[in-house]
CSV table of C-alpha atoms in Angstrom, one decimal:
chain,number,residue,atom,x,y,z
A,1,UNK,CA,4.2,14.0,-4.0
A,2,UNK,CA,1.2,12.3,-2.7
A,3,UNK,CA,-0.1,15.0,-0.4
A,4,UNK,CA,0.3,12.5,2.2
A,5,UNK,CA,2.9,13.8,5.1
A,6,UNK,CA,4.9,11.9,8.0
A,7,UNK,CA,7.5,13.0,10.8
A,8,UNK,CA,10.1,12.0,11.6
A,9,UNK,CA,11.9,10.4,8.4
A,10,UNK,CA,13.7,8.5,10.6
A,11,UNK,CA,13.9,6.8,14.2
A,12,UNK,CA,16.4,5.6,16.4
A,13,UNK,CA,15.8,4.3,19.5
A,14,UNK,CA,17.0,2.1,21.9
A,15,UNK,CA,15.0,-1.0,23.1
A,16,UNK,CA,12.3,-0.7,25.8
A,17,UNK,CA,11.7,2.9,24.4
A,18,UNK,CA,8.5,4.8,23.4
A,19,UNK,CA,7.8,6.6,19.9
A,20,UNK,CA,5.6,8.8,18.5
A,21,UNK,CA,4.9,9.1,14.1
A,22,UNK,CA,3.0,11.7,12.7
A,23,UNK,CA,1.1,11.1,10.0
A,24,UNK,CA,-0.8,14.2,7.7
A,25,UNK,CA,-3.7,12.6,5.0
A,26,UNK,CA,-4.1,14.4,1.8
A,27,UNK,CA,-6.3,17.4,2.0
A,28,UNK,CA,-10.2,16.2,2.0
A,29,UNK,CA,-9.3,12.7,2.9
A,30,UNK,CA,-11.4,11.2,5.9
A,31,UNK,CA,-9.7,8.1,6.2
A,32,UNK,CA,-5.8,7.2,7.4
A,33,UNK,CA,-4.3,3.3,7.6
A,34,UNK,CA,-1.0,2.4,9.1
A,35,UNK,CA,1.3,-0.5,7.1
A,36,UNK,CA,4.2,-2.1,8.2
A,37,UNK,CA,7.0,-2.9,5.9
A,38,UNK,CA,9.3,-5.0,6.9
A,39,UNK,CA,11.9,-8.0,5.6
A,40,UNK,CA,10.7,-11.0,6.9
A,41,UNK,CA,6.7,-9.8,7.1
A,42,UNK,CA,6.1,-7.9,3.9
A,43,UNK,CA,3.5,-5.2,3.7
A,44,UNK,CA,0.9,-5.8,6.3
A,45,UNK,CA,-1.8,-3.4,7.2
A,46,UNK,CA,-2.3,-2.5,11.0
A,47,UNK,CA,-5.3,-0.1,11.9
A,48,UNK,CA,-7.8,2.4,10.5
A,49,UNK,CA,-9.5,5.7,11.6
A,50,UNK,CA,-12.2,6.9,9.4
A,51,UNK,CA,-13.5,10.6,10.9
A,52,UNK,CA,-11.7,10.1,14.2
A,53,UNK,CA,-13.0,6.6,15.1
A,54,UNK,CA,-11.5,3.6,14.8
A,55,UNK,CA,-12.6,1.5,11.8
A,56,UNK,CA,-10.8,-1.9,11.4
A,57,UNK,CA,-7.4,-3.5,13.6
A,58,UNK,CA,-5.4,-6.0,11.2
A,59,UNK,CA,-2.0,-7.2,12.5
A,60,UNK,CA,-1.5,-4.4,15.5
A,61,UNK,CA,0.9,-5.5,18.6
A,62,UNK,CA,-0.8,-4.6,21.9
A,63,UNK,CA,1.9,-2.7,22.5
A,64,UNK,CA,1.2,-0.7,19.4
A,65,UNK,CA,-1.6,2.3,19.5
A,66,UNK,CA,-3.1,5.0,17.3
A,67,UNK,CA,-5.5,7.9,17.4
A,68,UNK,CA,-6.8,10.3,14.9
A,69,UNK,CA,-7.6,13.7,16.2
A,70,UNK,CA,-10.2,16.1,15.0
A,71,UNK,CA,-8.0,17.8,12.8
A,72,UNK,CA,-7.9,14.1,11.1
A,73,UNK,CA,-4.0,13.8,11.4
A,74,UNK,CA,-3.0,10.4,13.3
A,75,UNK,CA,-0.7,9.5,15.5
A,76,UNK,CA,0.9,6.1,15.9
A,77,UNK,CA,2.3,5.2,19.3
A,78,UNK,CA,4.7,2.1,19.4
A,79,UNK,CA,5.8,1.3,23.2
A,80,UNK,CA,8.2,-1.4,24.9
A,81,UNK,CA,10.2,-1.6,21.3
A,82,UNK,CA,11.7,-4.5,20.2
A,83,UNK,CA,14.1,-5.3,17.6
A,84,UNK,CA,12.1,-6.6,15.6
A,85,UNK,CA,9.7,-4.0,15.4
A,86,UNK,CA,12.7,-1.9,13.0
A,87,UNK,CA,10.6,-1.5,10.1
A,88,UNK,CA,9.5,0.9,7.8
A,89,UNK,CA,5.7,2.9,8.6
A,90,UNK,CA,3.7,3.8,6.0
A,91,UNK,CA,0.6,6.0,6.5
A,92,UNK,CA,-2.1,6.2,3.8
A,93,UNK,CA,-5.2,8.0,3.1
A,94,UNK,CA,-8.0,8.1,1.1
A,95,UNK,CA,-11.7,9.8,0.8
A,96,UNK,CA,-14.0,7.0,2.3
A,97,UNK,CA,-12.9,4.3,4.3
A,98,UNK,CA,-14.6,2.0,1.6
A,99,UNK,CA,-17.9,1.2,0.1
A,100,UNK,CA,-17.4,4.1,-2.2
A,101,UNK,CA,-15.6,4.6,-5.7
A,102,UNK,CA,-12.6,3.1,-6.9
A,103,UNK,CA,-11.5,6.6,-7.1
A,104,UNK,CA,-12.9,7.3,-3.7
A,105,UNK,CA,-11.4,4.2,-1.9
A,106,UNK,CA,-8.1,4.4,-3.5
A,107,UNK,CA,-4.9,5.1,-1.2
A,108,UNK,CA,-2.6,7.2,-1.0
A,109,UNK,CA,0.7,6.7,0.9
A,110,UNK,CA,3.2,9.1,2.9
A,111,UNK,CA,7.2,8.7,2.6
A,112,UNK,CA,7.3,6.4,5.4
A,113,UNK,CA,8.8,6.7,8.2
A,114,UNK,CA,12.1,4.1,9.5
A,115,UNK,CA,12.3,3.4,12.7
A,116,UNK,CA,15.4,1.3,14.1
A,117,UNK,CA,15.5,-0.3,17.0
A,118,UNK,CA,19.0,-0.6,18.5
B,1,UNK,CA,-9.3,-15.0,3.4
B,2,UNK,CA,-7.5,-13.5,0.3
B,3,UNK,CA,-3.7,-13.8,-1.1
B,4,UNK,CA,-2.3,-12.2,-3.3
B,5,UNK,CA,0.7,-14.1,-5.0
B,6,UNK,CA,3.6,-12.1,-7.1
B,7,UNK,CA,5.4,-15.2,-8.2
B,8,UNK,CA,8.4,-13.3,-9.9
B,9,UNK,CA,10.9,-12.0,-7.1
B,10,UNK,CA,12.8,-10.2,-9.9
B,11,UNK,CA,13.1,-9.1,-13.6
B,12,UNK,CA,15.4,-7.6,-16.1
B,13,UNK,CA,14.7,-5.3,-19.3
B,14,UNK,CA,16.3,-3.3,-21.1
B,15,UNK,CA,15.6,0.2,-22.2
B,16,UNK,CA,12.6,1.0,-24.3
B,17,UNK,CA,11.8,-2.3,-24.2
B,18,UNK,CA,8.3,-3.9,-22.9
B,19,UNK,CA,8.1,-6.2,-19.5
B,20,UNK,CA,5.0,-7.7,-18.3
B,21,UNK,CA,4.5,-8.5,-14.4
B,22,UNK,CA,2.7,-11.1,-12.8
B,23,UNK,CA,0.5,-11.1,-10.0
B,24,UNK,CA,-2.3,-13.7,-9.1
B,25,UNK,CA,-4.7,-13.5,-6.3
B,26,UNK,CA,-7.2,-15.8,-4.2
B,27,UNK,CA,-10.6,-14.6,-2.9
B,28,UNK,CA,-14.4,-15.4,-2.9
B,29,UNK,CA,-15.2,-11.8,-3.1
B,30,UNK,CA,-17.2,-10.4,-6.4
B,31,UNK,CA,-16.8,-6.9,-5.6
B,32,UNK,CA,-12.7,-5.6,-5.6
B,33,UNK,CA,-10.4,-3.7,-6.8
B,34,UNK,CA,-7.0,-4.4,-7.7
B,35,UNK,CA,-3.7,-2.2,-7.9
B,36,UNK,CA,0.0,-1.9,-8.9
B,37,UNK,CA,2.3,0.3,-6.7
B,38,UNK,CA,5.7,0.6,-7.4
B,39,UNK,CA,8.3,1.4,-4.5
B,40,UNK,CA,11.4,3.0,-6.1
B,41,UNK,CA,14.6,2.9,-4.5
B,42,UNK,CA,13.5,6.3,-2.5
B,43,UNK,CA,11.0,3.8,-0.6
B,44,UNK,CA,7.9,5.9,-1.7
B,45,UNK,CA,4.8,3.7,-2.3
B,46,UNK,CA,3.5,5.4,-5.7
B,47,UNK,CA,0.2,4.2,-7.3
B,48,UNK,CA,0.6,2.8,-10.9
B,49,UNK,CA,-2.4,1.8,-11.8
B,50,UNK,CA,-5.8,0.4,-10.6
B,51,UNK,CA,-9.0,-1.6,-11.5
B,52,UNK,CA,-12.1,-2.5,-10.9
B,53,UNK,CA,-13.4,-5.9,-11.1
B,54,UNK,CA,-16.6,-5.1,-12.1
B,55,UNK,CA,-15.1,-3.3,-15.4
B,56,UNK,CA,-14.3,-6.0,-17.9
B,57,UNK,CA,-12.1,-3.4,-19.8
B,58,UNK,CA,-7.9,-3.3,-18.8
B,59,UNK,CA,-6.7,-0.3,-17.3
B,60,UNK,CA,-4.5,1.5,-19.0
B,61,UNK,CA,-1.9,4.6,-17.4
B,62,UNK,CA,0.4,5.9,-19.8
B,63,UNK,CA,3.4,3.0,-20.6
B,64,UNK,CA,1.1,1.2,-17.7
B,65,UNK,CA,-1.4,-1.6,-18.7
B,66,UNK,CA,-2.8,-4.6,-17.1
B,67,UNK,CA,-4.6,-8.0,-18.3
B,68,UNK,CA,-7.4,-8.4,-15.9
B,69,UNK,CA,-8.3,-12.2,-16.0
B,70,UNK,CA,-11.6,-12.5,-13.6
B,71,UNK,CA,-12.1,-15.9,-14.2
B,72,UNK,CA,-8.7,-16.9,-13.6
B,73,UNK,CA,-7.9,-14.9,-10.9
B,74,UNK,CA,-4.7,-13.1,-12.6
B,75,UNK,CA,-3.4,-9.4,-12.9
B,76,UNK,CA,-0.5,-8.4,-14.7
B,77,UNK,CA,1.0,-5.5,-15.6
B,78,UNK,CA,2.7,-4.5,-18.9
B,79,UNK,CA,5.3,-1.8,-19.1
B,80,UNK,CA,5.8,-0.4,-22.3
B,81,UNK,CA,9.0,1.8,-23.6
B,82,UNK,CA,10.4,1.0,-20.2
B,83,UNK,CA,12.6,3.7,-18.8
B,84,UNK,CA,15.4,4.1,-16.4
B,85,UNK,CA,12.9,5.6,-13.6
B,86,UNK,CA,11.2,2.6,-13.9
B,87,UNK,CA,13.5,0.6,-11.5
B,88,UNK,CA,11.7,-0.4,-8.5
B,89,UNK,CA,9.6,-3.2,-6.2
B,90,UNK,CA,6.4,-3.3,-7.8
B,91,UNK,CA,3.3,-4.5,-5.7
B,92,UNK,CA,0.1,-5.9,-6.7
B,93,UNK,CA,-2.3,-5.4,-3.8
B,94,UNK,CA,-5.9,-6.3,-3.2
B,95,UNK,CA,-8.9,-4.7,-1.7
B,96,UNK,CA,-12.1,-6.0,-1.3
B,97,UNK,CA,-15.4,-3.2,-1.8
B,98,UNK,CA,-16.4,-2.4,1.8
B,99,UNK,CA,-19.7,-2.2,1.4
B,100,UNK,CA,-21.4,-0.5,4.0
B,101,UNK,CA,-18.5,1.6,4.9
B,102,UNK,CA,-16.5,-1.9,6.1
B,103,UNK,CA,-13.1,-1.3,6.2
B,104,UNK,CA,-10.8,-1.4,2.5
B,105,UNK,CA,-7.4,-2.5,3.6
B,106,UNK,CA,-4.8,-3.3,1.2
B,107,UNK,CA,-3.5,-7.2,0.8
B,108,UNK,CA,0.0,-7.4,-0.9
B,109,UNK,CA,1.7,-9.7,-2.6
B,110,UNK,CA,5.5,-10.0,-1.9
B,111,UNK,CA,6.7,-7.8,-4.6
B,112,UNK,CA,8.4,-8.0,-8.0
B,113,UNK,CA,11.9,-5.9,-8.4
B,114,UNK,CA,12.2,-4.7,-11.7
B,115,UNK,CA,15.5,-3.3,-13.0
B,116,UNK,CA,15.8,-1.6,-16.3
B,117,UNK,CA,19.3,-1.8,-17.6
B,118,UNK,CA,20.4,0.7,-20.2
């Protein structure tokens, strides 16, 4: 167990549709990224917060948003789904949101959360 | 911008025996680290292993070791006394040292999907 926690498990929705995942970073952690998984794109990062702001965008849809609140949990909002956006989200924390230790900097994921697009 | 390469799509060992994984990467940076996270069939991303690349000493974990090759740009891993558990995607995945707080996102590489057979 990571310490790392995300709700729901698992999504269904239908197309067009609007979803919500959770996402928990290990106690002490400042920092949470959002990854994609999926079969034809791999493992690609998305966005960072670091202390509620946001820190760095990688491959995010405009459809696609996140936040992290003051109590440091973050929330990723995906809007107007699409098939193709049935993939696997991983959330992952660590310490500092980089420039520190290796031990510092390293991350630590959640369980993921599938969501299916139908 | 860096790659990470993971030119093995899949490997085979048997029980208690040793398999090496390899993973090369691309980058101008000095300053990184480098990991292995292995994915079992439960879909959890678990860190194996990391590195620094300032540390010209291999990482060790346990069964877990890599070869760190600066100069030639390669990181494997070697498992040792492999074991049933062990069956799962393994990752090798880059981040370069934010300094000054810049962001530390993880690069993948396609992954590596070890079975152990007994």
């Amino acid at each position: 167990d990571s310490g790392v926690t995300q709700t729901p498990k698992h999504l269904i929705t239908a197309t067009g549709q609007r979803v919500t995942l959770r996402c928990s970073p290990r106690s002490g952690d400042l920092s949470v990224y959002w990854y994609q998984q999926s079969l034809d794109q791999g493992l690609q990062f998305l966005i960072q917060y670091y202390n509620g702001e946001e820190r760095a965008k990688g491959n995010i849809l405009e459809r696609f948003s996140a936040q992290q609140f003051p109590d440091l949990h973050s929330e990723l909002n995906l809007s107007s789904l699409e098939l193709g956006d049935s993939a696997l989200y991983f959330c992952a924390s660590s310490v500092a949101p980089g420039g520190g230790t290796s031990i510092t900097d390293t991350q630590y994921f959640g369980p993921g959360t599938r969501l299916t697009v139908l | 911008a860096q790659t990470v390469t993971q030119s093995q799509p899949e490997m085979s060992v048997q029980e208690a025996e040793t398999v090496t994984l390899s993973c090369t990467y691309d980058t101008s940076e000095s300053n990184y680290y480098l990991f292995w996270y292995k994915q079992p069939p439960s879909r959890q991303m678990i860190l194996v292993i990391r590195q620094e690349a300032y540390k010209q000493q291999n990482a060790t974990e346990n069964r877990f070791s890599v070869n760190f090759q600066k100069a030639a740009k390669s990181f494997s891993l070697k498992i040792s006394d492999s074991q049933l558990g062990d069956t799962a995607m393994y990752f090798c995945a880059f981040m370069k040292h934010g300094y000054g707080g810049a962001t530390n996102k993880l690069i993948f590489g396609t992954g590596t999907l070890l079975a152990v057979q007994p």
